[in-house]
Amino acid sequence: MERLVKSHIAGLTNYTMAQMAIHETKKVLRREIKKRVAAMTDDAKLKESTSIVSKLLGMEEYKSSKRISVYLSMPSEVQTEGILKDIFQTKKECFIPRYIGPNMDMVKLHSMEDMLSLPVTSWNIQQPSEEDEREEAISSGGLDLIVVPGLGFTKNGLRLGRGKGYYDSYIMKCIEKCEKKPLLVGLAFSTQICDELPVTERDMTLDHVISGEPD
C-alpha cells in the first residue's frame, strides 16, 4: 500500500511539474508575441487584416453560417469591423463577448450603430454593460461559427490565448449544452504564427486559422 501511495504522489508531482513548465513557457511566448505584434506598423496591420477578413468572408462555412460570434478588435488584434459589416449586410445574427468577472458570455449585437454606442471597459474593450439585458447565444440556440482571438497560433489549429481561459471555457459550454459544435476560426497576423505551441487538455483546437501570410 505504501508503495502505491508513493507511486501516486510521484505521478501527481510529475504532472504538476509538467503543468508548471507549460505555464511558464506560455508566459514567455506571450511576451515574445506581444513584442512581435507591437513592432508591426499600422499599415501592415491594416493590410493583413483586410486580407484575413476577405479570406474568412470567402469561406463556404462562413457563408452558410447564420449565427456568428465575433470579438470586437483592439488595435493589437486582427481588425474585425469588416466581418461585423458583412454579418449585418447579409442578415446573419451577430454575437459578441461580454466579460463579467471570471465568466464570458456571447450576447446579441443588433447593428453597427449598436456597436458604436457600447461603453468601454477598463480593459479598453467595448461591451454591453452587465445591466444591459441581451439575448445570449447558448440559451437561444447556440452558434454556427466563433471567430476566436488569440496571441499565438499554429497553422494546424493550436492556440495561445491571453491566459484567462475565457474562450476555452465558453467553447466547452457550447459543446455541452448545444446540439452541435460551432466551427472555430482563429485570425492571426503573420507574426502570430508559430511552428508549435505548448497546450494542455483544456486548450481547444481550432478548425481553421486564417493568417496574413501570403497563400
mmCIF file of C-alpha atoms in Angstrom:
data_model
loop_
_atom_site.group_PDB
_atom_site.id
_atom_site.type_symbol
_atom_site.label_atom_id
_atom_site.label_comp_id
_atom_site.label_asym_id
_atom_site.label_seq_id
_atom_site.Cartn_x
_atom_site.Cartn_y
_atom_site.Cartn_z
ATOM 1 C CA MET A 1 0.000 0.000 0.000
ATOM 2 C CA GLU A 2 2.804 2.420 0.939
ATOM 3 C CA ARG A 3 4.470 1.754 -2.422
ATOM 4 C CA LEU A 4 1.188 2.518 -4.208
ATOM 5 C CA VAL A 5 0.800 5.798 -2.322
ATOM 6 C CA LYS A 6 4.370 6.857 -3.119
ATOM 7 C CA SER A 7 3.860 5.978 -6.785
ATOM 8 C CA HIS A 8 0.648 8.011 -6.872
ATOM 9 C CA ILE A 9 2.338 11.021 -5.231
ATOM 10 C CA ALA A 10 5.264 10.787 -7.684
ATOM 11 C CA GLY A 11 2.815 10.728 -10.584
ATOM 12 C CA LEU A 12 0.994 13.777 -9.263
ATOM 13 C CA THR A 13 4.292 15.590 -8.714
ATOM 14 C CA ASN A 14 5.449 14.873 -12.275
ATOM 15 C CA TYR A 15 2.081 16.036 -13.643
ATOM 16 C CA THR A 16 2.206 19.236 -11.581
ATOM 17 C CA MET A 17 5.774 19.976 -12.699
ATOM 18 C CA ALA A 18 4.789 19.444 -16.335
ATOM 19 C CA GLN A 19 1.834 21.796 -15.941
ATOM 20 C CA MET A 20 4.061 24.440 -14.332
ATOM 21 C CA ALA A 21 6.581 24.126 -17.171
ATOM 22 C CA ILE A 22 3.827 24.646 -19.753
ATOM 23 C CA HIS A 23 2.527 27.647 -17.787
ATOM 24 C CA GLU A 24 5.960 29.275 -17.707
ATOM 25 C CA THR A 25 6.591 28.559 -21.392
ATOM 26 C CA LYS A 26 3.275 30.175 -22.266
ATOM 27 C CA LYS A 27 4.188 33.298 -20.282
ATOM 28 C CA VAL A 28 7.470 33.666 -22.171
ATOM 29 C CA LEU A 29 5.739 33.136 -25.527
ATOM 30 C CA ARG A 30 3.047 35.707 -24.715
ATOM 31 C CA ARG A 31 5.697 38.354 -24.047
ATOM 32 C CA GLU A 32 7.572 37.459 -27.240
ATOM 33 C CA ILE A 33 4.492 37.512 -29.486
ATOM 34 C CA LYS A 34 3.263 40.795 -27.985
ATOM 35 C CA LYS A 35 6.638 42.317 -28.944
ATOM 36 C CA ARG A 36 6.334 40.978 -32.491
ATOM 37 C CA VAL A 37 2.846 42.452 -32.947
ATOM 38 C CA ALA A 38 3.892 45.765 -31.373
ATOM 39 C CA ALA A 39 6.699 46.006 -33.945
ATOM 40 C CA MET A 40 4.198 45.863 -36.835
ATOM 41 C CA THR A 41 3.268 49.173 -38.440
ATOM 42 C CA ASP A 42 -0.364 50.287 -38.514
ATOM 43 C CA ASP A 43 -0.284 49.964 -42.303
ATOM 44 C CA ALA A 44 0.919 46.364 -42.069
ATOM 45 C CA LYS A 45 -1.805 45.503 -39.545
ATOM 46 C CA LEU A 46 -4.462 47.082 -41.753
ATOM 47 C CA LYS A 47 -3.197 45.336 -44.897
ATOM 48 C CA GLU A 48 -3.096 41.924 -43.224
ATOM 49 C CA SER A 49 -6.469 42.475 -41.513
ATOM 50 C CA THR A 50 -8.079 43.302 -44.866
ATOM 51 C CA SER A 51 -6.615 40.138 -46.445
ATOM 52 C CA ILE A 52 -7.629 37.932 -43.497
ATOM 53 C CA VAL A 53 -11.203 39.232 -43.400
ATOM 54 C CA SER A 54 -11.529 38.715 -47.160
ATOM 55 C CA LYS A 55 -10.399 35.086 -46.778
ATOM 56 C CA LEU A 56 -12.917 34.487 -43.985
ATOM 57 C CA LEU A 57 -15.814 36.025 -45.916
ATOM 58 C CA GLY A 58 -14.936 33.797 -48.871
ATOM 59 C CA MET A 59 -15.179 30.561 -46.869
ATOM 60 C CA GLU A 60 -18.222 28.410 -47.672
ATOM 61 C CA GLU A 61 -18.547 27.573 -43.961
ATOM 62 C CA TYR A 62 -18.811 31.276 -43.169
ATOM 63 C CA LYS A 63 -21.317 31.923 -45.966
ATOM 64 C CA SER A 64 -23.580 29.123 -44.713
ATOM 65 C CA SER A 65 -23.377 30.196 -41.047
ATOM 66 C CA LYS A 66 -26.370 32.082 -39.668
ATOM 67 C CA ARG A 67 -25.302 32.741 -36.067
ATOM 68 C CA ILE A 68 -21.752 34.054 -35.685
ATOM 69 C CA SER A 69 -19.731 35.244 -32.702
ATOM 70 C CA VAL A 70 -17.081 37.922 -33.372
ATOM 71 C CA TYR A 71 -14.728 39.687 -30.982
ATOM 72 C CA LEU A 72 -14.581 43.485 -31.094
ATOM 73 C CA SER A 73 -10.951 44.073 -32.016
ATOM 74 C CA MET A 74 -8.350 46.061 -30.111
ATOM 75 C CA PRO A 75 -5.552 47.844 -32.049
ATOM 76 C CA SER A 76 -3.187 44.905 -31.424
ATOM 77 C CA GLU A 77 -5.596 42.377 -32.975
ATOM 78 C CA VAL A 78 -6.754 41.479 -36.472
ATOM 79 C CA GLN A 79 -9.471 44.066 -37.135
ATOM 80 C CA THR A 80 -12.989 42.629 -37.270
ATOM 81 C CA GLU A 81 -15.093 45.626 -38.336
ATOM 82 C CA GLY A 82 -15.339 44.256 -41.894
ATOM 83 C CA ILE A 83 -16.776 40.999 -40.538
ATOM 84 C CA LEU A 84 -19.393 42.841 -38.499
ATOM 85 C CA LYS A 85 -20.465 44.892 -41.507
ATOM 86 C CA ASP A 86 -20.821 41.761 -43.643
ATOM 87 C CA ILE A 87 -22.858 39.962 -40.967
ATOM 88 C CA PHE A 88 -25.398 42.777 -40.842
ATOM 89 C CA GLN A 89 -25.447 43.250 -44.634
ATOM 90 C CA THR A 90 -26.137 39.541 -45.191
ATOM 91 C CA LYS A 91 -28.779 39.373 -42.426
ATOM 92 C CA LYS A 92 -26.884 36.936 -40.214
ATOM 93 C CA GLU A 93 -27.133 37.091 -36.411
ATOM 94 C CA CYS A 94 -24.169 38.615 -34.569
ATOM 95 C CA PHE A 95 -22.992 37.855 -31.033
ATOM 96 C CA ILE A 96 -20.100 39.493 -29.185
ATOM 97 C CA PRO A 97 -18.208 38.669 -25.969
ATOM 98 C CA ARG A 98 -19.212 40.174 -22.641
ATOM 99 C CA TYR A 99 -16.790 39.601 -19.763
ATOM 100 C CA ILE A 100 -18.162 39.678 -16.222
ATOM 101 C CA GLY A 101 -15.669 38.630 -13.548
ATOM 102 C CA PRO A 102 -14.305 35.162 -14.381
ATOM 103 C CA ASN A 103 -17.051 34.439 -16.925
ATOM 104 C CA MET A 104 -17.667 35.314 -20.558
ATOM 105 C CA ASP A 105 -20.900 35.008 -22.482
ATOM 106 C CA MET A 106 -21.863 35.885 -26.055
ATOM 107 C CA VAL A 107 -24.636 38.449 -26.370
ATOM 108 C CA LYS A 108 -26.606 39.754 -29.349
ATOM 109 C CA LEU A 109 -25.358 42.796 -31.247
ATOM 110 C CA HIS A 110 -28.059 44.394 -33.383
ATOM 111 C CA SER A 111 -26.229 46.779 -35.741
ATOM 112 C CA MET A 112 -23.086 48.807 -36.339
ATOM 113 C CA GLU A 113 -24.817 51.716 -34.596
ATOM 114 C CA ASP A 114 -25.433 49.444 -31.618
ATOM 115 C CA MET A 115 -21.710 48.582 -31.552
ATOM 116 C CA LEU A 116 -20.655 52.235 -31.674
ATOM 117 C CA SER A 117 -22.896 53.024 -28.694
ATOM 118 C CA LEU A 118 -21.357 50.387 -26.405
ATOM 119 C CA PRO A 119 -19.479 51.531 -23.292
ATOM 120 C CA VAL A 120 -15.727 50.869 -22.957
ATOM 121 C CA THR A 121 -14.421 48.722 -20.087
ATOM 122 C CA SER A 122 -11.271 49.274 -18.023
ATOM 123 C CA TRP A 123 -9.583 46.807 -20.447
ATOM 124 C CA ASN A 124 -10.404 49.268 -23.248
ATOM 125 C CA ILE A 125 -12.862 46.773 -24.749
ATOM 126 C CA GLN A 126 -16.341 47.716 -25.905
ATOM 127 C CA GLN A 127 -19.097 45.542 -24.488
ATOM 128 C CA PRO A 128 -22.685 45.841 -23.211
ATOM 129 C CA SER A 129 -22.961 46.665 -19.520
ATOM 130 C CA GLU A 130 -23.934 43.968 -17.023
ATOM 131 C CA GLU A 131 -27.347 45.622 -16.622
ATOM 132 C CA ASP A 132 -27.968 45.577 -20.383
ATOM 133 C CA GLU A 133 -30.197 42.511 -20.856
ATOM 134 C CA ARG A 134 -29.498 40.876 -24.208
ATOM 135 C CA GLU A 135 -30.071 37.548 -25.900
ATOM 136 C CA GLU A 136 -27.306 35.073 -25.020
ATOM 137 C CA ALA A 137 -26.181 32.723 -27.770
ATOM 138 C CA ILE A 138 -26.175 29.396 -25.908
ATOM 139 C CA SER A 139 -29.584 29.956 -24.332
ATOM 140 C CA SER A 140 -31.150 30.844 -27.699
ATOM 141 C CA GLY A 141 -29.872 28.107 -29.997
ATOM 142 C CA GLY A 142 -26.081 28.104 -29.987
ATOM 143 C CA LEU A 143 -23.631 29.347 -32.606
ATOM 144 C CA ASP A 144 -22.624 28.162 -36.063
ATOM 145 C CA LEU A 145 -19.207 29.845 -36.043
ATOM 146 C CA ILE A 146 -16.980 31.512 -33.462
ATOM 147 C CA VAL A 147 -14.231 33.897 -34.573
ATOM 148 C CA VAL A 148 -11.591 33.281 -31.899
ATOM 149 C CA PRO A 149 -8.935 35.831 -30.907
ATOM 150 C CA GLY A 150 -5.544 34.859 -29.519
ATOM 151 C CA LEU A 151 -1.897 35.786 -29.156
ATOM 152 C CA GLY A 152 -0.311 32.852 -30.949
ATOM 153 C CA PHE A 153 -1.494 30.187 -33.373
ATOM 154 C CA THR A 154 -0.142 27.235 -35.312
ATOM 155 C CA LYS A 155 -1.367 26.561 -38.828
ATOM 156 C CA ASN A 156 -2.982 23.313 -37.679
ATOM 157 C CA GLY A 157 -5.197 24.988 -35.078
ATOM 158 C CA LEU A 158 -3.315 25.198 -31.783
ATOM 159 C CA ARG A 159 -3.912 28.492 -29.991
ATOM 160 C CA LEU A 160 -2.227 30.532 -27.268
ATOM 161 C CA GLY A 161 -4.719 32.819 -25.530
ATOM 162 C CA ARG A 162 -4.144 35.597 -23.044
ATOM 163 C CA GLY A 163 -4.210 33.279 -20.050
ATOM 164 C CA LYS A 164 -7.714 33.735 -18.658
ATOM 165 C CA GLY A 165 -9.316 30.734 -20.374
ATOM 166 C CA TYR A 166 -12.481 32.612 -21.350
ATOM 167 C CA TYR A 167 -12.831 31.165 -24.841
ATOM 168 C CA ASP A 168 -11.816 27.611 -23.926
ATOM 169 C CA SER A 169 -14.436 27.561 -21.162
ATOM 170 C CA TYR A 170 -17.142 29.069 -23.355
ATOM 171 C CA ILE A 171 -16.494 26.669 -26.237
ATOM 172 C CA MET A 172 -16.703 23.713 -23.836
ATOM 173 C CA LYS A 173 -20.021 25.067 -22.583
ATOM 174 C CA CYS A 174 -21.261 25.358 -26.186
ATOM 175 C CA ILE A 175 -20.351 21.732 -26.861
ATOM 176 C CA GLU A 176 -22.021 20.528 -23.659
ATOM 177 C CA LYS A 177 -25.264 22.497 -23.955
ATOM 178 C CA CYS A 178 -25.913 22.844 -27.697
ATOM 179 C CA GLU A 179 -26.808 20.271 -30.328
ATOM 180 C CA LYS A 180 -23.733 20.901 -32.451
ATOM 181 C CA LYS A 181 -20.178 22.141 -32.015
ATOM 182 C CA PRO A 182 -19.567 25.582 -33.564
ATOM 183 C CA LEU A 183 -16.875 25.969 -36.213
ATOM 184 C CA LEU A 184 -13.844 27.600 -34.577
ATOM 185 C CA VAL A 185 -11.822 30.041 -36.702
ATOM 186 C CA GLY A 186 -8.734 31.899 -35.472
ATOM 187 C CA LEU A 187 -7.499 35.124 -37.071
ATOM 188 C CA ALA A 188 -3.749 35.755 -36.939
ATOM 189 C CA PHE A 189 -1.225 38.298 -38.130
ATOM 190 C CA SER A 190 1.739 36.624 -39.825
ATOM 191 C CA THR A 191 3.872 37.472 -36.776
ATOM 192 C CA GLN A 192 1.499 35.458 -34.573
ATOM 193 C CA ILE A 193 2.016 32.184 -36.440
ATOM 194 C CA CYS A 194 4.220 29.716 -34.536
ATOM 195 C CA ASP A 195 5.672 26.354 -35.539
ATOM 196 C CA GLU A 196 4.438 24.810 -32.303
ATOM 197 C CA LEU A 197 2.745 25.816 -29.047
ATOM 198 C CA PRO A 198 2.544 24.252 -25.578
ATOM 199 C CA VAL A 199 -1.004 23.116 -24.804
ATOM 200 C CA THR A 200 -2.958 21.301 -22.089
ATOM 201 C CA GLU A 201 -6.101 19.203 -22.285
ATOM 202 C CA ARG A 202 -8.148 22.344 -21.559
ATOM 203 C CA ASP A 203 -6.901 24.184 -24.660
ATOM 204 C CA MET A 204 -9.405 23.896 -27.508
ATOM 205 C CA THR A 205 -8.051 23.203 -31.005
ATOM 206 C CA LEU A 206 -9.400 25.439 -33.772
ATOM 207 C CA ASP A 207 -10.853 24.137 -37.036
ATOM 208 C CA HIS A 208 -9.174 26.842 -39.147
ATOM 209 C CA VAL A 209 -6.513 29.517 -38.669
ATOM 210 C CA ILE A 210 -6.572 32.331 -41.222
ATOM 211 C CA SER A 211 -3.349 34.319 -41.281
ATOM 212 C CA GLY A 212 -1.914 37.335 -43.032
ATOM 213 C CA GLU A 213 0.814 35.191 -44.570
ATOM 214 C CA PRO A 214 0.749 35.014 -48.393
ATOM 215 C CA ASP A 215 -1.053 31.940 -49.734
#
